[in-house]
């Protein structure tokens, strides 16, 4: 392991927790759940006057996302539960970008004003985390904070990936972990939750039923919550995706980030990372435009963006194979919508077929493996590119939140099906449509 990944002190500048909804301030030592005053989301705040590391120091460190420990919420270095999460590569995808630009060229024969669809296309490859998704960043932070307070039993509801990640980090911390999934969660996640020795609780129906079962059992048993936006720490851990992104661009920003949005935890993290580094004087640039990608089967945030609303309306009858974004009632929607509005982002909804095609396109052209949920973002970016949302020189980053192995069966079946149908293109992903 990289020797710089070990450290004796975090020098965390964490000062207090502040409710996103009502502004109530809470003490970092006493509060583990939502805002005691209104039930809103508690957001860790940092004393940026005490933040005195240099960009060079952060850039020099490696090992894990804990290289950014001064702006992470754990005070005791010995409490940190880490498996080298984060420090994931930003992978350029020139062949897929060329395909998109070729398509744009074809269009420009009809419309002489049409330029290249985009400049460079990158995937931030979160599939390379310990349990193969970006969830590891949030759970490393949340389980570390629980560990610091001496917690021995944690619980959460999940679409699957967060449950797998929590099970892994809880195991490493020696904690008991209760994971509430619905029966539709993929076998990989269910199997690995059990492999880590966590307690798997399955519900019929959708994620709301798993959430209800979790709430009831948690109340009865007094478990500590590591649920999305109940713990104040998961979005704060995911903030490190933003730090890495801005670091990779030389403490500057890419033009666009497209994010597969369920609860919006990672998108809010990337937004928060920008705000902190901008306030600290490290970044002068404007923020990247943050684009919300969802599935046409569950698109409450895209609907709210299109309506110019400041919060979503819960989605009736959610249904998509992209289970990570099958979130009908994302409680943090006002915060997501603020981030989109402040950065001149947009919303885009794609259907399951487009998402699967996008995953096959990049796997067959540039080699990168994406799970179906993450591919919602790539399909969204491809759609935005075709619609002329990006400039011909602009850098576009798609967050590949999870690895292809998470949904390998579905991708393989789709590739065989397209081959049998005799795809119009030589590649199983078909034309980059
Ligand atoms: C692979 C993957 N991508 C994206 C998401 C949605 O993440 P967020 O809550 O940050 O919007 C999930 C959530 O389960 C997921 O598993
Ligand atoms: Zn509050």
Short mmCIF file of C-alpha atoms and ligand atoms in Angstrom, two decimals:
data_model
loop_
_atom_site.label_atom_id
_atom_site.label_comp_id
_atom_site.label_asym_id
_atom_site.label_seq_id
_atom_site.Cartn_x
_atom_site.Cartn_y
_atom_site.Cartn_z
CA UNK A 1 0.00 0.00 0.00
CA UNK A 2 1.10 3.54 -0.67
CA UNK A 3 2.91 4.68 2.51
CA UNK A 4 1.27 8.11 2.29
CA UNK A 5 -2.07 6.46 3.00
CA UNK A 6 -1.19 6.09 6.68
CA UNK A 7 -1.36 9.11 8.95
CA UNK A 8 -1.27 9.86 12.66
CA UNK A 9 -3.67 12.82 12.70
CA UNK A 10 -6.49 13.93 10.45
CA UNK A 11 -6.26 17.63 11.40
CA UNK A 12 -9.93 17.77 10.44
CA UNK A 13 -11.30 21.32 10.33
CA UNK A 14 -14.82 20.06 11.08
CA UNK A 15 -16.59 22.63 13.26
CA UNK A 16 -20.30 21.82 13.49
CA UNK A 17 -23.34 20.39 11.69
CA UNK A 18 -25.88 22.69 10.09
CA UNK A 19 -29.36 21.77 8.89
CA UNK A 20 -29.83 22.38 5.15
CA UNK A 21 -33.55 23.01 5.71
CA UNK A 22 -33.79 25.18 8.84
CA UNK A 23 -30.21 26.28 9.58
CA UNK A 24 -30.24 24.81 13.12
CA UNK A 25 -26.72 24.13 14.35
CA UNK A 26 -25.88 20.80 16.01
CA UNK A 27 -22.88 19.58 17.89
CA UNK A 28 -20.67 17.08 16.01
CA UNK A 29 -20.29 14.81 19.02
CA UNK A 30 -23.93 14.39 19.91
CA UNK A 31 -25.81 14.06 16.64
CA UNK A 32 -25.87 11.03 14.40
CA UNK A 33 -29.17 11.29 12.56
CA UNK A 34 -31.18 14.05 10.87
CA UNK A 35 -31.79 17.56 12.28
CA UNK A 36 -33.29 17.27 15.77
CA UNK A 37 -35.35 20.44 15.14
CA UNK A 38 -37.00 19.64 11.79
CA UNK A 39 -35.79 16.23 10.53
CA UNK A 40 -33.86 17.92 7.68
CA UNK A 41 -30.41 17.01 6.37
CA UNK A 42 -27.45 17.88 8.57
CA UNK A 43 -24.45 19.14 6.66
CA UNK A 44 -20.94 19.06 8.19
CA UNK A 45 -19.35 22.52 8.22
CA UNK A 46 -15.63 23.28 8.34
CA UNK A 47 -13.56 26.13 9.69
CA UNK A 48 -11.87 27.19 6.47
CA UNK A 49 -9.73 29.75 8.38
CA UNK A 50 -8.05 26.80 10.07
CA UNK A 51 -7.57 24.97 6.73
CA UNK A 52 -3.93 25.61 5.94
CA UNK A 53 -2.67 22.74 3.76
CA UNK A 54 -1.49 23.59 0.28
CA UNK A 55 -2.83 22.23 -3.01
CA UNK A 56 0.63 20.70 -3.57
CA UNK A 57 0.39 18.74 -0.31
CA UNK A 58 -2.98 17.29 -1.26
CA UNK A 59 -1.78 16.52 -4.77
CA UNK A 60 1.34 14.78 -3.44
CA UNK A 61 -0.58 12.44 -1.15
CA UNK A 62 -2.06 9.16 -2.38
CA UNK A 63 -3.52 5.99 -0.97
CA UNK A 64 -7.19 6.82 -0.55
CA UNK A 65 -9.76 9.60 -0.33
CA UNK A 66 -8.37 10.27 3.17
CA UNK A 67 -5.66 12.29 1.46
CA UNK A 68 -8.25 15.06 1.81
CA UNK A 69 -8.65 14.40 5.54
CA UNK A 70 -8.51 18.06 6.65
CA UNK A 71 -11.92 18.53 4.98
CA UNK A 72 -13.37 15.19 6.08
CA UNK A 73 -15.46 14.72 9.22
CA UNK A 74 -13.30 12.35 11.32
CA UNK A 75 -11.10 13.77 14.06
CA UNK A 76 -9.36 10.63 15.38
CA UNK A 77 -7.04 9.09 12.77
CA UNK A 78 -7.32 5.69 14.48
CA UNK A 79 -11.10 5.69 13.86
CA UNK A 80 -10.75 5.85 10.07
CA UNK A 81 -12.02 2.70 8.34
CA UNK A 82 -10.42 2.57 4.92
CA UNK A 83 -9.69 0.11 2.13
CA UNK A 84 -8.08 2.50 -0.33
CA UNK A 85 -11.39 3.94 -1.56
CA UNK A 86 -11.28 6.91 -3.92
CA UNK A 87 -8.27 8.08 -5.95
CA UNK A 88 -10.06 6.63 -8.98
CA UNK A 89 -8.91 7.35 -12.52
CA UNK A 90 -10.39 9.85 -14.91
CA UNK A 91 -10.41 7.90 -18.17
CA UNK A 92 -10.66 9.67 -21.50
CA UNK A 93 -12.90 7.94 -24.05
CA UNK A 94 -11.68 9.23 -27.41
CA UNK A 95 -13.33 6.59 -29.60
CA UNK A 96 -16.81 7.19 -28.23
CA UNK A 97 -16.24 10.95 -28.42
CA UNK A 98 -15.17 10.55 -32.07
CA UNK A 99 -18.34 8.60 -32.80
CA UNK A 100 -20.47 11.34 -31.27
CA UNK A 101 -18.59 13.96 -33.24
CA UNK A 102 -18.92 11.94 -36.46
CA UNK A 103 -22.68 11.75 -35.93
CA UNK A 104 -22.67 15.50 -35.36
CA UNK A 105 -20.71 15.94 -38.63
CA UNK A 106 -23.33 13.94 -40.49
CA UNK A 107 -25.98 16.24 -39.06
CA UNK A 108 -23.98 19.29 -40.08
CA UNK A 109 -24.31 18.26 -43.73
CA UNK A 110 -27.96 19.06 -43.23
CA UNK A 111 -27.37 22.00 -40.88
CA UNK A 112 -24.24 23.96 -41.73
CA UNK A 113 -24.07 25.61 -38.27
CA UNK A 114 -23.53 22.29 -36.49
CA UNK A 115 -20.07 21.88 -34.89
CA UNK A 116 -18.44 18.97 -33.07
CA UNK A 117 -20.76 17.63 -30.38
CA UNK A 118 -18.15 17.97 -27.62
CA UNK A 119 -14.44 18.29 -26.90
CA UNK A 120 -13.05 15.58 -24.67
CA UNK A 121 -15.19 12.91 -23.00
CA UNK A 122 -14.05 11.41 -19.68
CA UNK A 123 -15.39 8.77 -17.34
CA UNK A 124 -14.60 9.21 -13.64
CA UNK A 125 -14.27 5.49 -12.98
CA UNK A 126 -15.78 4.81 -9.58
CA UNK A 127 -16.08 1.14 -10.48
CA UNK A 128 -12.47 0.83 -9.28
CA UNK A 129 -13.47 1.27 -5.62
CA UNK A 130 -13.19 -1.63 -3.08
CA UNK A 131 -16.79 -2.80 -3.58
CA UNK A 132 -16.91 -1.48 -7.14
CA UNK A 133 -19.02 1.64 -6.62
CA UNK A 134 -18.73 5.25 -5.44
CA UNK A 135 -20.77 4.22 -2.38
CA UNK A 136 -17.49 3.27 -0.69
CA UNK A 137 -16.55 6.92 -0.25
CA UNK A 138 -19.74 7.75 1.65
CA UNK A 139 -19.69 4.57 3.72
CA UNK A 140 -15.99 4.90 4.60
CA UNK A 141 -16.82 8.37 5.99
CA UNK A 142 -20.06 7.36 7.75
CA UNK A 143 -18.72 4.13 9.27
CA UNK A 144 -15.56 5.93 10.39
CA UNK A 145 -17.67 8.58 12.15
CA UNK A 146 -19.77 5.85 13.79
CA UNK A 147 -16.56 4.08 14.82
CA UNK A 148 -15.25 7.28 16.37
CA UNK A 149 -18.36 7.41 18.58
CA UNK A 150 -18.00 3.74 19.60
CA UNK A 151 -21.07 2.52 17.68
CA UNK A 152 -21.32 -1.27 17.36
CA UNK A 153 -24.47 -1.79 15.25
CA UNK A 154 -25.54 0.11 12.13
CA UNK A 155 -28.43 -0.17 9.67
CA UNK A 156 -29.59 1.23 6.34
CA UNK A 157 -32.10 0.70 3.53
CA UNK A 158 -30.55 0.53 0.07
CA UNK A 159 -31.16 -0.24 -3.61
CA UNK A 160 -28.20 -2.66 -3.28
CA UNK A 161 -24.79 -1.07 -3.77
CA UNK A 162 -24.81 1.03 -0.59
CA UNK A 163 -25.88 -2.05 1.37
CA UNK A 164 -22.97 -4.05 -0.01
CA UNK A 165 -20.55 -1.25 0.75
CA UNK A 166 -21.87 -0.68 4.28
CA UNK A 167 -21.55 -4.41 4.97
CA UNK A 168 -17.92 -4.35 3.91
CA UNK A 169 -16.94 -1.29 5.96
CA UNK A 170 -18.94 -2.41 9.01
CA UNK A 171 -17.19 -5.80 8.85
CA UNK A 172 -13.82 -4.07 8.77
CA UNK A 173 -14.81 -1.95 11.78
CA UNK A 174 -16.11 -5.01 13.68
CA UNK A 175 -19.70 -3.71 13.70
CA UNK A 176 -22.96 -5.54 13.12
CA UNK A 177 -24.76 -4.29 10.03
CA UNK A 178 -28.43 -4.59 9.03
CA UNK A 179 -29.17 -4.08 5.34
CA UNK A 180 -32.75 -3.60 4.09
CA UNK A 181 -33.15 -4.28 0.37
CA UNK A 182 -36.10 -5.04 -1.82
CA UNK A 183 -36.23 -8.42 -3.51
CA UNK A 184 -35.40 -6.88 -6.91
CA UNK A 185 -31.89 -5.89 -5.84
CA UNK A 186 -29.27 -7.70 -7.93
CA UNK A 187 -27.87 -11.04 -6.77
CA UNK A 188 -24.29 -9.71 -6.66
CA UNK A 189 -25.29 -7.23 -3.97
CA UNK A 190 -27.44 -9.63 -1.97
CA UNK A 191 -24.76 -12.33 -2.07
CA UNK A 192 -21.96 -10.01 -1.01
CA UNK A 193 -23.96 -8.44 1.83
CA UNK A 194 -24.19 -11.95 3.24
CA UNK A 195 -20.56 -12.73 2.44
CA UNK A 196 -19.55 -9.82 4.67
CA UNK A 197 -21.58 -11.33 7.49
CA UNK A 198 -24.24 -8.59 7.56
CA UNK A 199 -27.92 -9.27 8.27
CA UNK A 200 -29.92 -9.15 5.05
CA UNK A 201 -33.59 -8.09 5.37
CA UNK A 202 -35.55 -8.43 2.11
CA UNK A 203 -38.89 -6.71 1.40
CA UNK A 204 -41.42 -7.18 -1.37
CA UNK A 205 -42.23 -4.15 -3.52
CA UNK A 206 -39.96 -1.19 -4.13
CA UNK A 207 -37.42 0.78 -2.09
CA UNK A 208 -40.12 2.56 -0.09
CA UNK A 209 -41.11 -0.78 1.45
CA UNK A 210 -37.49 -1.55 2.37
CA UNK A 211 -37.30 1.97 3.83
CA UNK A 212 -40.42 1.38 5.94
CA UNK A 213 -39.10 -1.97 7.23
CA UNK A 214 -35.80 -0.30 8.10
CA UNK A 215 -37.48 2.58 9.96
CA UNK A 216 -39.60 0.22 12.03
CA UNK A 217 -36.72 -2.13 12.94
CA UNK A 218 -34.36 0.72 13.69
CA UNK A 219 -36.84 2.34 16.04
CA UNK A 220 -37.41 -0.97 17.83
CA UNK A 221 -33.70 -1.82 18.13
CA UNK A 222 -32.01 1.57 18.46
CA UNK A 223 -29.44 0.88 15.71
CA UNK A 224 -27.32 3.76 14.46
CA UNK A 225 -28.38 4.91 10.99
CA UNK A 226 -26.03 5.08 8.02
CA UNK A 227 -28.94 5.73 5.63
CA UNK A 228 -28.59 8.30 2.84
CA UNK A 229 -29.01 11.82 4.22
CA UNK A 230 -29.96 10.50 7.66
CA UNK A 231 -26.31 10.23 8.58
CA UNK A 232 -24.72 13.64 7.95
CA UNK A 233 -21.60 11.98 6.57
CA UNK A 234 -22.24 10.09 3.33
CA UNK A 235 -22.54 13.12 1.06
CA UNK A 236 -19.53 14.59 2.81
CA UNK A 237 -17.47 11.49 1.95
CA UNK A 238 -18.66 11.61 -1.66
CA UNK A 239 -17.43 15.19 -1.81
CA UNK A 240 -13.99 13.66 -2.41
CA UNK A 241 -15.10 12.77 -5.97
CA UNK A 242 -15.25 16.52 -6.56
CA UNK A 243 -11.86 17.16 -4.93
CA UNK A 244 -10.30 14.52 -7.20
CA UNK A 245 -11.98 15.91 -10.27
CA UNK A 246 -10.80 19.46 -9.64
CA UNK A 247 -7.35 18.20 -8.75
CA UNK A 248 -7.20 16.25 -12.04
CA UNK A 249 -8.03 19.45 -13.91
CA UNK A 250 -5.20 21.33 -12.09
CA UNK A 251 -7.47 22.87 -9.41
CA UNK A 252 -9.77 24.05 -12.11
CA UNK A 253 -13.06 22.66 -13.37
CA UNK A 254 -14.26 20.62 -16.35
CA UNK A 255 -17.07 22.29 -18.31
CA UNK A 256 -19.74 19.67 -17.64
CA UNK A 257 -20.43 16.82 -15.23
CA UNK A 258 -23.25 14.37 -15.96
CA UNK A 259 -24.42 12.38 -12.96
CA UNK A 260 -26.80 9.36 -12.63
CA UNK A 261 -29.14 10.79 -10.01
CA UNK A 262 -31.14 8.80 -7.49
CA UNK A 263 -30.94 10.51 -4.10
CA UNK A 264 -28.43 12.99 -5.52
CA UNK A 265 -25.82 12.28 -2.82
CA UNK A 266 -22.82 12.32 -5.15
CA UNK A 267 -24.02 15.32 -7.15
CA UNK A 268 -24.44 17.31 -3.96
CA UNK A 269 -20.98 16.14 -2.85
CA UNK A 270 -19.40 17.39 -6.10
CA UNK A 271 -21.22 20.72 -5.67
CA UNK A 272 -20.11 21.03 -2.06
CA UNK A 273 -16.48 20.24 -3.00
CA UNK A 274 -16.55 23.10 -5.50
CA UNK A 275 -18.00 25.51 -2.95
CA UNK A 276 -15.41 24.62 -0.31
CA UNK A 277 -12.39 24.91 -2.62
CA UNK A 278 -13.76 28.09 -4.18
CA UNK A 279 -14.22 29.60 -0.71
CA UNK A 280 -10.75 28.43 0.29
CA UNK A 281 -9.39 30.34 -2.73
CA UNK A 282 -8.09 27.24 -4.55
CA UNK A 283 -10.42 27.48 -7.57
CA UNK A 284 -11.16 30.68 -9.49
CA UNK A 285 -13.15 29.07 -12.29
CA UNK A 286 -16.90 28.83 -12.51
CA UNK A 287 -18.32 25.51 -11.31
CA UNK A 288 -18.91 22.77 -13.87
CA UNK A 289 -22.48 22.64 -15.18
CA UNK A 290 -24.03 19.81 -13.14
CA UNK A 291 -26.46 17.75 -15.24
CA UNK A 292 -28.95 15.37 -13.66
CA UNK A 293 -29.48 12.12 -15.62
CA UNK A 294 -32.43 9.91 -14.66
CA UNK A 295 -34.47 7.12 -16.17
CA UNK A 296 -37.73 7.87 -17.99
CA UNK A 297 -39.18 5.25 -15.62
CA UNK A 298 -38.35 7.34 -12.52
CA UNK A 299 -37.51 10.98 -13.24
CA UNK A 300 -38.84 13.20 -10.44
CA UNK A 301 -35.84 15.55 -10.44
CA UNK A 302 -35.73 15.94 -14.24
CA UNK A 303 -39.45 16.68 -14.14
CA UNK A 304 -38.86 19.36 -11.48
CA UNK A 305 -36.00 20.91 -13.51
CA UNK A 306 -38.20 21.07 -16.59
CA UNK A 307 -41.01 22.66 -14.56
CA UNK A 308 -38.64 25.19 -12.98
CA UNK A 309 -39.70 23.91 -9.54
CA UNK A 310 -37.64 24.14 -6.36
CA UNK A 311 -38.60 20.65 -5.19
CA UNK A 312 -39.81 17.44 -6.82
CA UNK A 313 -43.22 15.79 -6.81
CA UNK A 314 -42.98 12.12 -5.80
CA UNK A 315 -43.01 9.81 -8.85
CA UNK A 316 -45.87 7.32 -9.10
CA UNK A 317 -45.04 3.73 -10.11
CA UNK A 318 -41.25 3.85 -10.40
CA UNK A 319 -39.90 1.23 -12.80
CA UNK A 320 -36.47 0.92 -14.39
CA UNK A 321 -33.78 -1.74 -14.57
CA UNK A 322 -31.37 1.01 -13.45
CA UNK A 323 -32.21 0.25 -9.82
CA UNK A 324 -29.78 2.77 -8.32
CA UNK A 325 -31.80 5.63 -9.80
CA UNK A 326 -35.19 4.07 -9.15
CA UNK A 327 -35.77 6.59 -6.34
CA UNK A 328 -39.27 8.08 -6.56
CA UNK A 329 -39.07 10.50 -3.64
CA UNK A 330 -35.55 11.95 -3.21
CA UNK A 331 -35.69 14.02 -0.02
CA UNK A 332 -32.70 16.17 -1.01
CA UNK A 333 -34.31 17.45 -4.22
CA UNK A 334 -34.23 21.14 -3.15
CA UNK A 335 -30.47 20.86 -2.73
CA UNK A 336 -30.01 19.02 -6.05
CA UNK A 337 -32.14 21.63 -7.81
CA UNK A 338 -30.14 24.44 -6.21
CA UNK A 339 -26.91 22.86 -7.52
CA UNK A 340 -28.33 22.49 -11.05
CA UNK A 341 -29.68 26.06 -11.09
CA UNK A 342 -26.49 27.62 -9.66
CA UNK A 343 -24.29 25.83 -12.20
CA UNK A 344 -26.50 26.23 -15.29
CA UNK A 345 -27.00 22.48 -15.46
CA UNK A 346 -29.91 20.63 -17.02
CA UNK A 347 -31.91 17.44 -16.59
CA UNK A 348 -32.12 14.55 -19.05
CA UNK A 349 -34.16 11.34 -18.87
CA UNK A 350 -33.24 8.24 -20.90
CA UNK A 351 -34.98 4.89 -21.24
CA UNK A 352 -33.51 1.54 -20.22
CA UNK A 353 -32.59 0.61 -23.81
CA UNK A 354 -30.60 3.82 -24.26
CA UNK A 355 -28.74 3.22 -21.01
CA UNK A 356 -27.82 -0.35 -21.96
CA UNK A 357 -26.77 0.77 -25.46
CA UNK A 358 -24.56 3.44 -23.91
CA UNK A 359 -22.86 0.89 -21.63
CA UNK A 360 -22.24 -1.41 -24.61
CA UNK A 361 -20.97 1.50 -26.72
CA UNK A 362 -18.27 2.53 -24.28
CA UNK A 363 -17.37 -1.04 -23.33
CA UNK A 364 -16.87 -1.98 -26.99
CA UNK A 365 -15.18 1.26 -28.08
CA UNK A 366 -13.08 2.46 -25.14
CA UNK A 367 -12.99 -0.62 -22.91
CA UNK A 368 -14.57 0.90 -19.79
CA UNK A 369 -17.14 -1.21 -17.95
CA UNK A 370 -20.23 0.52 -16.52
CA UNK A 371 -23.21 -0.88 -14.65
CA UNK A 372 -26.65 -0.09 -16.06
CA UNK A 373 -27.39 2.61 -13.45
CA UNK A 374 -24.18 4.48 -14.20
CA UNK A 375 -24.86 4.12 -17.92
CA UNK A 376 -27.95 6.29 -17.46
CA UNK A 377 -25.48 9.17 -17.09
CA UNK A 378 -23.52 8.20 -20.20
CA UNK A 379 -26.71 7.85 -22.23
CA UNK A 380 -27.79 11.25 -20.87
CA UNK A 381 -24.46 12.79 -21.91
CA UNK A 382 -24.76 11.26 -25.39
CA UNK A 383 -28.25 12.70 -25.72
CA UNK A 384 -27.11 16.14 -24.53
CA UNK A 385 -24.19 15.99 -27.00
CA UNK A 386 -26.54 15.21 -29.88
CA UNK A 387 -28.85 18.03 -28.81
CA UNK A 388 -25.98 20.53 -28.96
CA UNK A 389 -25.78 21.17 -25.19
CA UNK A 390 -21.95 21.09 -25.18
CA UNK A 391 -19.47 23.33 -26.99
CA UNK A 392 -17.11 21.76 -29.57
CA UNK A 393 -14.11 22.34 -27.27
CA UNK A 394 -15.77 21.53 -23.97
CA UNK A 395 -14.69 18.81 -21.54
CA UNK A 396 -17.48 16.52 -20.41
CA UNK A 397 -17.10 14.21 -17.40
CA UNK A 398 -19.56 11.37 -16.86
CA UNK A 399 -19.48 9.85 -13.40
CA UNK A 400 -19.24 6.07 -13.80
CA UNK A 401 -20.67 5.37 -10.36
CA UNK A 402 -20.45 1.57 -10.59
CA UNK A 403 -18.59 -1.19 -12.42
CA UNK A 404 -20.01 -3.36 -15.19
CA UNK A 405 -19.60 -6.50 -13.05
CA UNK A 406 -22.56 -5.30 -10.96
CA UNK A 407 -24.95 -5.92 -13.87
CA UNK A 408 -22.83 -8.14 -16.12
CA UNK A 409 -25.68 -10.58 -16.87
CA UNK A 410 -27.93 -7.86 -18.23
CA UNK A 411 -25.16 -6.34 -20.36
CA UNK A 412 -24.10 -9.71 -21.76
CA UNK A 413 -27.69 -10.65 -22.62
CA UNK A 414 -28.21 -7.32 -24.38
CA UNK A 415 -24.96 -7.68 -26.35
CA UNK A 416 -25.98 -11.17 -27.54
CA UNK A 417 -29.47 -9.95 -28.43
CA UNK A 418 -28.12 -7.08 -30.50
CA UNK A 419 -25.68 -9.40 -32.24
CA UNK A 420 -28.47 -11.83 -33.10
CA UNK A 421 -30.54 -8.97 -34.49
CA UNK A 422 -27.61 -7.97 -36.73
CA UNK A 423 -26.84 -4.53 -35.37
CA UNK A 424 -26.55 -1.73 -37.94
CA UNK A 425 -23.05 -1.05 -36.61
CA UNK A 426 -20.08 -3.42 -36.35
CA UNK A 427 -20.00 -2.85 -32.58
CA UNK A 428 -22.51 -4.47 -30.19
CA UNK A 429 -23.41 -1.03 -28.84
CA UNK A 430 -24.90 -0.22 -32.22
CA UNK A 431 -24.51 3.27 -33.61
CA UNK A 432 -23.81 5.71 -30.82
CA UNK A 433 -27.47 6.67 -30.74
C1 LIG B 1 -24.36 2.69 -9.27
C2 LIG B 1 -25.19 3.79 -8.71
N1 LIG B 1 -25.20 4.98 -9.34
C3 LIG B 1 -25.94 6.02 -8.88
C4 LIG B 1 -26.75 5.88 -7.76
C5 LIG B 1 -27.53 7.07 -7.30
O1 LIG B 1 -26.72 7.79 -6.41
P1 LIG B 1 -27.11 9.13 -5.70
O2 LIG B 1 -27.87 8.79 -4.47
O3 LIG B 1 -25.81 9.78 -5.38
O4 LIG B 1 -27.93 9.94 -6.65
C6 LIG B 1 -26.77 4.66 -7.06
C7 LIG B 1 -27.58 4.49 -5.85
O5 LIG B 1 -27.92 3.43 -5.43
C8 LIG B 1 -25.98 3.59 -7.56
O6 LIG B 1 -25.95 2.41 -6.94
ZN1 LIG B 2 -33.61 21.49 10.64
#
